[in-house]
Coordinates of C-alpha atoms in Angstrom, one line a residue:
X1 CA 122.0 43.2 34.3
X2 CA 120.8 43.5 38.1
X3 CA 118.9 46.2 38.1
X4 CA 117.4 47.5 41.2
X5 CA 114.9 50.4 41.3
X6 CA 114.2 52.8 44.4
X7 CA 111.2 54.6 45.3
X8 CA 111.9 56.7 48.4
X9 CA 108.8 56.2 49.8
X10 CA 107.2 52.8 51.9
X11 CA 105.3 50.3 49.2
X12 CA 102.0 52.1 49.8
X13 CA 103.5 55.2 47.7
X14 CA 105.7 53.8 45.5
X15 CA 104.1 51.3 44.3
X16 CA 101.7 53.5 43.2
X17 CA 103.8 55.9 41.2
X18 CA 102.3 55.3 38.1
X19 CA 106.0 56.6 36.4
X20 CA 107.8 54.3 38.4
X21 CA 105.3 51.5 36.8
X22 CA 106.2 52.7 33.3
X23 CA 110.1 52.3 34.6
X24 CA 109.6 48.8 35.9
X25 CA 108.1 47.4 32.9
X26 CA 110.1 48.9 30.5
X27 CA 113.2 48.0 32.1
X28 CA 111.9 44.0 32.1
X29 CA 110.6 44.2 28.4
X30 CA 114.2 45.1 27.4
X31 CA 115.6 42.1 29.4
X32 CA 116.9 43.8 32.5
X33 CA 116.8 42.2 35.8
X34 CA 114.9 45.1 36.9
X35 CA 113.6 44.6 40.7
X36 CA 112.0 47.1 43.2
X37 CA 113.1 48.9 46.2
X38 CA 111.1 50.7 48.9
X39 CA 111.9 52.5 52.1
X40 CA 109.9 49.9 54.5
X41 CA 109.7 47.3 55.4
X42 CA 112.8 46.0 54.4
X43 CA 114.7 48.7 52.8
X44 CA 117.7 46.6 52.1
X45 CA 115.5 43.5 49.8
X46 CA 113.6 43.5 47.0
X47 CA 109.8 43.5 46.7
X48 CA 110.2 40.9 43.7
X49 CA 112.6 38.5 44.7
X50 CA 113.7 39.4 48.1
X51 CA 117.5 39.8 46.8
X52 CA 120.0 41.8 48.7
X53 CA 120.6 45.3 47.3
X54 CA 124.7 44.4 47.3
X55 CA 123.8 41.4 44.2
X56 CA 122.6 44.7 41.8
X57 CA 125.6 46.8 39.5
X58 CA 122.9 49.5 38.9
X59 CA 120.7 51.5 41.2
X60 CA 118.4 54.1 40.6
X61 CA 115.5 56.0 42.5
X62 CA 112.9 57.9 41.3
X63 CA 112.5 60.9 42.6
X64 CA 109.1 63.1 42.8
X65 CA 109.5 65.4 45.3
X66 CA 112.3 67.7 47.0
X67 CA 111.5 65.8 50.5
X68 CA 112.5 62.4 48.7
X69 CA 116.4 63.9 48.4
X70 CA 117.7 63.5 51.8
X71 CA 115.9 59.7 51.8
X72 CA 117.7 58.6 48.9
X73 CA 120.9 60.0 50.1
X74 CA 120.2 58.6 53.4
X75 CA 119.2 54.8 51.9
X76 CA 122.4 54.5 50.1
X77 CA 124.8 55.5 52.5
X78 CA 123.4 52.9 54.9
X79 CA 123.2 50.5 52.5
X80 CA 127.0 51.2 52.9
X81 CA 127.4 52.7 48.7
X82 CA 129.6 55.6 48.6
X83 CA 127.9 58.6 47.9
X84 CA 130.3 60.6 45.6
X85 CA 130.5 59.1 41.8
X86 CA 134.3 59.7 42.5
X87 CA 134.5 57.2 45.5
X88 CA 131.9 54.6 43.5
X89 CA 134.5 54.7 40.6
X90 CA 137.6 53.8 42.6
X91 CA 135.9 50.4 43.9
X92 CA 133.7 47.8 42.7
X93 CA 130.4 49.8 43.5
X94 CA 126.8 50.3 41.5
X95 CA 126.5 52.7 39.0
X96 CA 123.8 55.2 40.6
X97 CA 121.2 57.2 38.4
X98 CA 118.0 58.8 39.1
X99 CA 114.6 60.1 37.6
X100 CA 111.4 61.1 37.9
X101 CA 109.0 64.4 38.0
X102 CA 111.8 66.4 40.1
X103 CA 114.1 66.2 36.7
X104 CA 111.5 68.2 35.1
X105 CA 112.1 71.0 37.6
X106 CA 115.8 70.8 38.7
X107 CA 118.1 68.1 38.4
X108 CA 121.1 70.2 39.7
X109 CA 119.8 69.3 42.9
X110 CA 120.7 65.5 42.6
X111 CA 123.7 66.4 40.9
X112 CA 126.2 65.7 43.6
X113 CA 125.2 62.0 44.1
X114 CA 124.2 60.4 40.4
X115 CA 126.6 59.3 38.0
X116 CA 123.7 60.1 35.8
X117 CA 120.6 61.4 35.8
X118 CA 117.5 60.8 33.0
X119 CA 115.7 63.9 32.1
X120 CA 112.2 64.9 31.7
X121 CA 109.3 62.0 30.1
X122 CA 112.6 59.7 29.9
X123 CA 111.9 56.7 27.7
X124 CA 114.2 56.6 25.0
X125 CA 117.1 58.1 26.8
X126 CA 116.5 55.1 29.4
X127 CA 116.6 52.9 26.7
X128 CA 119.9 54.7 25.5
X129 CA 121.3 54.4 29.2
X130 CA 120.9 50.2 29.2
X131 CA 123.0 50.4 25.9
X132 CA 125.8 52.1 27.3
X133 CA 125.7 50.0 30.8
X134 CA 125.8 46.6 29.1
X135 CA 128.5 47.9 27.0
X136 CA 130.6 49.4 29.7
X137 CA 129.1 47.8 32.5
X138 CA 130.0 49.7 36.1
X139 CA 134.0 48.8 35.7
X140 CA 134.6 51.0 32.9
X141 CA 133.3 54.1 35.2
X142 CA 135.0 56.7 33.2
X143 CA 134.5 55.3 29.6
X144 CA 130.1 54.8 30.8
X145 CA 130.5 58.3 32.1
X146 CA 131.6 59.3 28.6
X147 CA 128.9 57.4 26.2
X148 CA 126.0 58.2 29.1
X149 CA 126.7 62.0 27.8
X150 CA 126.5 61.7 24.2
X151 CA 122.4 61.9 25.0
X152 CA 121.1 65.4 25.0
X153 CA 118.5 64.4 27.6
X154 CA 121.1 62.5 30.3
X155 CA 122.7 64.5 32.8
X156 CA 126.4 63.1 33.4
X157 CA 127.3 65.2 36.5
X158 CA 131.0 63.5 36.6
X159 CA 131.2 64.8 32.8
X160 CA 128.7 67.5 32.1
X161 CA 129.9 70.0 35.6
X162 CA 133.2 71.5 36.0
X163 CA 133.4 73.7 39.0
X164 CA 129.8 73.6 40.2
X165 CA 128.8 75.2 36.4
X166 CA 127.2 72.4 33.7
X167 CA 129.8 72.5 30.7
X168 CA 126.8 71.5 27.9
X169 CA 123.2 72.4 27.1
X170 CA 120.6 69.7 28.0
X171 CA 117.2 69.0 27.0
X172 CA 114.4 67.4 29.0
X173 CA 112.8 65.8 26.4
X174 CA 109.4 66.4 27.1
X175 CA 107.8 66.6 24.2
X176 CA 106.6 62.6 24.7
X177 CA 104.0 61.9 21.5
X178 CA 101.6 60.5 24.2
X179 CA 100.2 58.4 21.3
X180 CA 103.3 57.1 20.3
X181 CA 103.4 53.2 21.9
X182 CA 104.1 53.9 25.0
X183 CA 102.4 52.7 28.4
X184 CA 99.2 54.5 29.1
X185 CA 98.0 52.6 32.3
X186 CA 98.9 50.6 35.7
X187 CA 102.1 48.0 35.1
X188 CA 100.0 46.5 38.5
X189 CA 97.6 47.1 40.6
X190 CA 97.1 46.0 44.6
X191 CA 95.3 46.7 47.4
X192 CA 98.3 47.3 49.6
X193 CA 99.2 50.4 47.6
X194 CA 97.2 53.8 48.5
X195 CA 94.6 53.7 45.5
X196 CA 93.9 50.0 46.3
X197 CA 92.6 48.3 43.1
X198 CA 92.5 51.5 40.7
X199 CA 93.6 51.0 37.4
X200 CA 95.6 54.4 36.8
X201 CA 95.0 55.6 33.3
X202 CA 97.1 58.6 32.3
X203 CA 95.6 60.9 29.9
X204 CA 97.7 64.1 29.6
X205 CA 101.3 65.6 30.4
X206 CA 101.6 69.1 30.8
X207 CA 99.3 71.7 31.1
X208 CA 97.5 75.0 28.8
X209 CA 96.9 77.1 32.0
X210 CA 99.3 79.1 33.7
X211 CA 99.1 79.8 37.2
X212 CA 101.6 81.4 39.0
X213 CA 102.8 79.5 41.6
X214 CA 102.6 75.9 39.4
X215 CA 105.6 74.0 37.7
X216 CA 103.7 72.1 35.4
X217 CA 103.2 74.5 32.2
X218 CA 107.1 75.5 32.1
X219 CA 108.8 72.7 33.4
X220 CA 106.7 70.0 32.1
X221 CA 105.4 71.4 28.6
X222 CA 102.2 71.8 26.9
X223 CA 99.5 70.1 27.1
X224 CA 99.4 66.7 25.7
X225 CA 96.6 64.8 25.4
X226 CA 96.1 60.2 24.8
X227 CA 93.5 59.9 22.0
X228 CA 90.7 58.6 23.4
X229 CA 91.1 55.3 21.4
X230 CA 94.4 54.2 22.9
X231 CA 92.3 54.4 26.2
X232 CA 89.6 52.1 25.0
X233 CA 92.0 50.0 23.7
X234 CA 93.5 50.2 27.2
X235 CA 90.7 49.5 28.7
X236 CA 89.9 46.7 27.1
X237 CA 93.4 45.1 27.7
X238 CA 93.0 45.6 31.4
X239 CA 89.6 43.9 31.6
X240 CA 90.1 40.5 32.2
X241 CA 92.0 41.6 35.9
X242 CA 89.0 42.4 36.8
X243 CA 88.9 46.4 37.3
X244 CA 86.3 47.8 40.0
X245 CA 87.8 51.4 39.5
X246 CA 90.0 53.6 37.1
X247 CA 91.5 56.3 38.4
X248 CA 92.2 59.0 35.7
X249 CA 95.6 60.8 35.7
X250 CA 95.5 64.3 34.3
X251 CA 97.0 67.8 35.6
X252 CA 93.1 69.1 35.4
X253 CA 90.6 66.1 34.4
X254 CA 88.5 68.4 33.0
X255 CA 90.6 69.7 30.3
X256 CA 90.8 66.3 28.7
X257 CA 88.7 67.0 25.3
X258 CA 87.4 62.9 25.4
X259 CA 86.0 63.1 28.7
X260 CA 82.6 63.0 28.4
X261 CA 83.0 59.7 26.1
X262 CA 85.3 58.4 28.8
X263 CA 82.9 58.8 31.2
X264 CA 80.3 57.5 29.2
X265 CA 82.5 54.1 28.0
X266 CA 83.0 53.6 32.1
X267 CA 79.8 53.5 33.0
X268 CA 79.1 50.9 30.5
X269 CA 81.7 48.2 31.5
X270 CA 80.5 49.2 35.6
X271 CA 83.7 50.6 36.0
X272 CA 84.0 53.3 39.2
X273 CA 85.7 56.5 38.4
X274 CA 88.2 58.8 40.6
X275 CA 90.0 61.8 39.4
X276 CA 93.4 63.2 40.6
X277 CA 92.4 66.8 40.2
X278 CA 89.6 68.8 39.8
X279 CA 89.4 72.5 38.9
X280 CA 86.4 74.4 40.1
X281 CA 85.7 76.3 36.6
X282 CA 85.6 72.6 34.3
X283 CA 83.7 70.7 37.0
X284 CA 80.5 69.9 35.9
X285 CA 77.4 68.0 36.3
X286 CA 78.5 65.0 34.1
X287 CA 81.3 64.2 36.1
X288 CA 79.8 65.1 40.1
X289 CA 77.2 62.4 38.9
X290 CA 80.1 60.1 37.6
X291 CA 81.8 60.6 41.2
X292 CA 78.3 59.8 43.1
X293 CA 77.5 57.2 40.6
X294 CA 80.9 54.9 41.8
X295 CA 79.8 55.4 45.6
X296 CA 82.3 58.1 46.2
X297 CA 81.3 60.5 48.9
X298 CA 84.2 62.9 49.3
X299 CA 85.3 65.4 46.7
X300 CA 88.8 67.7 46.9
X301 CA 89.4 71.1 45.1
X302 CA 91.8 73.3 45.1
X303 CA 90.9 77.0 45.7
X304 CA 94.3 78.0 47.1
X305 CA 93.1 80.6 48.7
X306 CA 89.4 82.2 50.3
X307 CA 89.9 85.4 48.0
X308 CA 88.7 85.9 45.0
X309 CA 90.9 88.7 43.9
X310 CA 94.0 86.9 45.4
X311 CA 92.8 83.7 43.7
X312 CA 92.9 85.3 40.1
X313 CA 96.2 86.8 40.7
X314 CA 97.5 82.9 41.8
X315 CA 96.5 82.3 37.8
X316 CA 92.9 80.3 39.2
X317 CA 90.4 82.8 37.4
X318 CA 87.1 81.0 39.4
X319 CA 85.2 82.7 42.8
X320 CA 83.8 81.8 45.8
X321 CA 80.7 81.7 44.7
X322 CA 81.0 79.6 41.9
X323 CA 82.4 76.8 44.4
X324 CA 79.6 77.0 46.7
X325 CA 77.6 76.0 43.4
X326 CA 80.0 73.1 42.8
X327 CA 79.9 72.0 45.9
X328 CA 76.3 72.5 46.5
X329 CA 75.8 69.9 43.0
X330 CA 78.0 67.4 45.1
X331 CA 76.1 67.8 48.0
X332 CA 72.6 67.1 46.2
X333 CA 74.2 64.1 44.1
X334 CA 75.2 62.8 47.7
X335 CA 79.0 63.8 48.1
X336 CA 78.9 64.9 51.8
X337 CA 82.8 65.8 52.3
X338 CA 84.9 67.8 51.0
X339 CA 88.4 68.5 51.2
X340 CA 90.0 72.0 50.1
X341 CA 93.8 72.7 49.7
X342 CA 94.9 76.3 50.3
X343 CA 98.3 78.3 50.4
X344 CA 99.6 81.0 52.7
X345 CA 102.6 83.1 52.2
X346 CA 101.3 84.2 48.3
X347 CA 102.5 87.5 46.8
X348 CA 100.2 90.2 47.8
X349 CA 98.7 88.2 50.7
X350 CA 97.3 90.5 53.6
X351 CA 95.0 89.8 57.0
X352 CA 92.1 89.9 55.1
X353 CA 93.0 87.0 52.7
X354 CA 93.8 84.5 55.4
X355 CA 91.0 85.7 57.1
X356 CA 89.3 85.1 53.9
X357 CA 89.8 81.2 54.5
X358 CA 87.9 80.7 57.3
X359 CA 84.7 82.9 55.7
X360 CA 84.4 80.8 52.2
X361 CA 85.1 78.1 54.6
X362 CA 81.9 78.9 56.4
X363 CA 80.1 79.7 53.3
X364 CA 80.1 76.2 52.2
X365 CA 79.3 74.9 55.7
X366 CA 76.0 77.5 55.5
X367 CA 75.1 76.3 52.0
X368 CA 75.9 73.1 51.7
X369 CA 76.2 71.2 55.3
X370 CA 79.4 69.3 54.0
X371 CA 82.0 68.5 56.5
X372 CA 85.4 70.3 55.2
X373 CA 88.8 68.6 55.8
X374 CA 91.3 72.1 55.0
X375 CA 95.0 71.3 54.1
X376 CA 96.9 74.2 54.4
X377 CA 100.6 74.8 53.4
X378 CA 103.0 77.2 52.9
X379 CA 103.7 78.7 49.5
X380 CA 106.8 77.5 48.1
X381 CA 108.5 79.3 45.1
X382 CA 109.7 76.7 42.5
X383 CA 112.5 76.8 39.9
X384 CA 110.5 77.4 35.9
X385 CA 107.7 79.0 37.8
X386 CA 106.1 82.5 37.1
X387 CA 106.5 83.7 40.9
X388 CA 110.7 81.7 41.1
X389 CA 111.6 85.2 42.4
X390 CA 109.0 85.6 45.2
X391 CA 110.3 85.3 48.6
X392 CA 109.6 82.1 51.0
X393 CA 107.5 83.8 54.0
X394 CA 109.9 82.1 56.8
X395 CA 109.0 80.7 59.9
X396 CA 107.6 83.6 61.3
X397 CA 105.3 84.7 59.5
X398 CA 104.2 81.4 58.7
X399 CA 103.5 80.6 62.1
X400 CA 101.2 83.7 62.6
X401 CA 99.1 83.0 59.8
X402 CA 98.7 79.2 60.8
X403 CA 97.8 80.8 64.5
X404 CA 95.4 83.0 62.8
X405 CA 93.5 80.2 60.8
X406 CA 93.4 78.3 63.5
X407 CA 91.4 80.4 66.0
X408 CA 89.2 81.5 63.5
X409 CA 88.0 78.5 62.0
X410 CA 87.0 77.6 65.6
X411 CA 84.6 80.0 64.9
X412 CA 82.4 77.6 62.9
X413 CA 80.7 75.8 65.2
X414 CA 78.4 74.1 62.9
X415 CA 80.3 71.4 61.6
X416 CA 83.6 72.6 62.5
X417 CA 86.6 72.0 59.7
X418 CA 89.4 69.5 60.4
X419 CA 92.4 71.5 60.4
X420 CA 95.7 69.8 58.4
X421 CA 98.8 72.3 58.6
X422 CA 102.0 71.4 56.6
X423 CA 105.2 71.7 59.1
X424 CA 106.8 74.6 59.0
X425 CA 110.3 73.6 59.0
X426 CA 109.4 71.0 56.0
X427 CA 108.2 73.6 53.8
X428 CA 111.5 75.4 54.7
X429 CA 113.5 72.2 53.9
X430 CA 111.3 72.2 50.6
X431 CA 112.1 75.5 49.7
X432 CA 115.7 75.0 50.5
X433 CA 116.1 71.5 48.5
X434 CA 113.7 73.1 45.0
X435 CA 116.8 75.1 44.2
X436 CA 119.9 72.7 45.6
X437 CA 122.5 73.0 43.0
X438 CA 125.8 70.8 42.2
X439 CA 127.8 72.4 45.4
X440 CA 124.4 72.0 47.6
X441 CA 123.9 68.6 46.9
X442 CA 127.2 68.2 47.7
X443 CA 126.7 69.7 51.1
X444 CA 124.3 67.5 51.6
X445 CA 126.3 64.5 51.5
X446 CA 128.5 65.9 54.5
X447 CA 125.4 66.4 56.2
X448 CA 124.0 62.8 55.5
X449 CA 127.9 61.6 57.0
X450 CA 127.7 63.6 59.8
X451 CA 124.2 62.3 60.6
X452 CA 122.8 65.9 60.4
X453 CA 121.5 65.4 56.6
X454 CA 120.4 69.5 57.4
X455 CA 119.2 71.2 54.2
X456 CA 121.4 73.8 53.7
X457 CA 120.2 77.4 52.1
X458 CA 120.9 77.2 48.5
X459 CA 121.9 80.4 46.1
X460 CA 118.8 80.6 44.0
X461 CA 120.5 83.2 41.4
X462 CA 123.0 80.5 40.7
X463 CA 120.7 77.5 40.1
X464 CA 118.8 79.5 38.1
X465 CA 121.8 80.5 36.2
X466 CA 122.5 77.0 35.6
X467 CA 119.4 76.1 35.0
X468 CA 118.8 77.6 31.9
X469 CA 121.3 75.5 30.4
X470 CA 118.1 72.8 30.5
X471 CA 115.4 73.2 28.1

């Protein structure tokens, strides 16, 4: 069964999705002709085999972000694939599905495209999906539709909405037994991808903490943690490729209750370490010295925001003061660069607290002499989110607050920070596409015809209406 498997990205990205690894191999373990797709540089042939995208009956993408919507949409139609399931069904065209982290979070909003659509962690309902497509194979449209719903965790937009509503309740199914025998690390690695040659090593879904603004705790579940002897054993597997650096995938790296044996294990076999995230409040000595130890130089935190009492409120219960600490460690263990994310737009935000950017920013220039690298972006409320309700600032206001950080960090004149600002009018297509239902991903599909492909404004009280049919 040609199989062929988007990632709505260029290679650099995708092929370093580590859930779009997991896919891949699954998909060849079970005997499908599974082969991979990628925006550039030749969107239209496979990475594997260079085979046209016309010889596959199945197509899916994997979808991590909002941004990644209007691609896909986009990548079909030129690839000359009817868009609506409708249209697909009257003619001998793919069957189209999609998954991926965005499922977690809202699915309606690829609703108006997929003939199906793989909720949440996703393995055994993937496996279910190949059943029911080598049975009913893409000419039995309406008979595939039927069996693809009979799983609880596959969305069956053709079957499962009637009039923009979803007809059934759905789980995401993402309460994944992480020690169960499923993949814990890189399918592949390569240097061509943007972690080079890191073997990836996942080690938790889900998160304990709450913050306000995040998707993870609701929308992805608890936390759930690999035992630390499936990643030895892991470890030990990979070896023989030759491995100069894992990188460890984790919502917070320091939550993960094996880590100091981890770090211990790597430094044994001269393996270099990297983590995806690092919270201010769990980083400590052990791991700064792991960082310095595998030549790193650069560290990145999060403090969304250069106020303590706005901080706390954002769910991050750490202060300024204890990451001038942090990052005076680094700077003593020879990490010289740092790079801090921060939001604008919160709940509650006034002057003072963008102001507030630019003086911890300073602070850590004063105590530490790193250079700073800021990334800035609007806040975005997300569907399963504590703060869903809270209002997108707008263009406006955004733009007076990105005016505001940007004169006054000129003000540091020691070591002045590079200055990284999200586009305003792609945080308001984010915003716009995080709570698409069926009837706006519809609309999107005119737009995509007409050449526009425009996010239109979505009604948030109705996707989240819908949305609570999804647990």
């Amino acid at each position: 069964m040609p199989w062929a498997l988007f990632y709505p990205a260029d290679y650099s990205v995708g092929s370093a999705s580590l859930g779009f690894q997991y896919i891949f191999e699954r998909l060849r373990l079970s005997g499908v002709a599974a082969e991979r797709f990628f925006c550039a540089p030749l969107p239209y042939r496979s990475a594997d085999a260079d085979t046209m995208l016309e010889r596959f009956s199945v197509i899916t993408a994997t979808v991590a972000y909002e941004g990644s919507i209007p691609l896909f949409y986009r990548w079909l139609d030129s690839a000359g694939i009817p868009l609506l399931p409708e249209e697909r069904a009257e003619g001998s065209f793919p069957v189209v599905g999609a998954g991926g982290a965005l499922s977690y979070i809202n699915p309606l909003s690829l609703s108006g495209v997929c003939d199906f659509i793989i909720l949440g962690d996703g393995m055994e309902p993937l496996d279910y999906a190949v059943k029911c497509l080598r049975e009913c194979g893409a000419a039995e449209r309406k008979k595939l539709w039927r069996r693809l719903a009979g799983h609880q965790e596959i969305l069956v937009p053709p079957v499962d909405i009637r009039e923009g509503k979803l007809t059934r309740d759905l789980k995401t199914g993402r309460r994944l037994d992480l020690n169960g025998d499923y993949p814990a690390h890189s399918v592949w690695m390569t240097e061509r991808g943007v972690f080079g040659k890191t073997l990836l090593l996942e080690l938790q879904r889900g998160c304990a903490r709450s913050c306000s603004y995040c998707t993870l705790p609701r929308c992805f579940g608890s936390a759930r943690f690999r035992g630390f002897d499936i990643i030895e054993k892991a470890l030990s597997e990979t070896r023989r490729f030759g491995v100069p650096q894992a990188g460890l995938v984790t919502p917070e790296a320091g939550d993960y209750p094996f880590l100091p044996q981890l770090i211990d294990s790597l430094s044994q076999k001269n393996i270099a370490l990297s983590f995806a995230s690092l919270r201010v409040d769990r980083l400590d000595e052990k791991m700064i010295s792991a960082l310095a130890a595998g030549g790193r130089r650069s560290i990145t935190i999060a403090p969304e925001t250069g106020s303590d009492a706005l901080r706390f409120s954002c769910g991050k219960r750490f202060t300024n003061a204890l990451i001038t600490e942090k990052l005076s460690l680094a700077r003593e263990r020879g990490i010289d660069r740092v790079k801090l994310y921060f939001m604008i737009g919160l709940p509650g935000e006034t002057d003072e607290d963008v102001s507030a950017i630019t003086e911890l920013c300073r602070a850590v220039v004063s105590e530490t002499g790193q250079s700073l690298t800021l990334s800035v972006n609007p806040f975005v409320p997300k569907p399963g989110t504590p703060w869903e309700d809270e209002i997108f600032a707008g263009k406006l206001a955004i733009g007076q607050k990105y005016e505001k950080i940007k004169k006054e960090i000129r003000s540091i004149t020691k070591k002045t920070p590079r200055l990284r600002l999200t586009g305003i009018k792609e945080a308001q297509e984010e915003f716009s596409l995080a709570w698409y239902g069926f009837d706006e991903s519809r609309e999107l599909v005119r737009g995509v015809r007409s050449g526009s492909a425009k996010a239109a404004a979505a009604g948030r009280e109705r996707t989240k209406e819908q949305l609570r049919h999804i647990s």
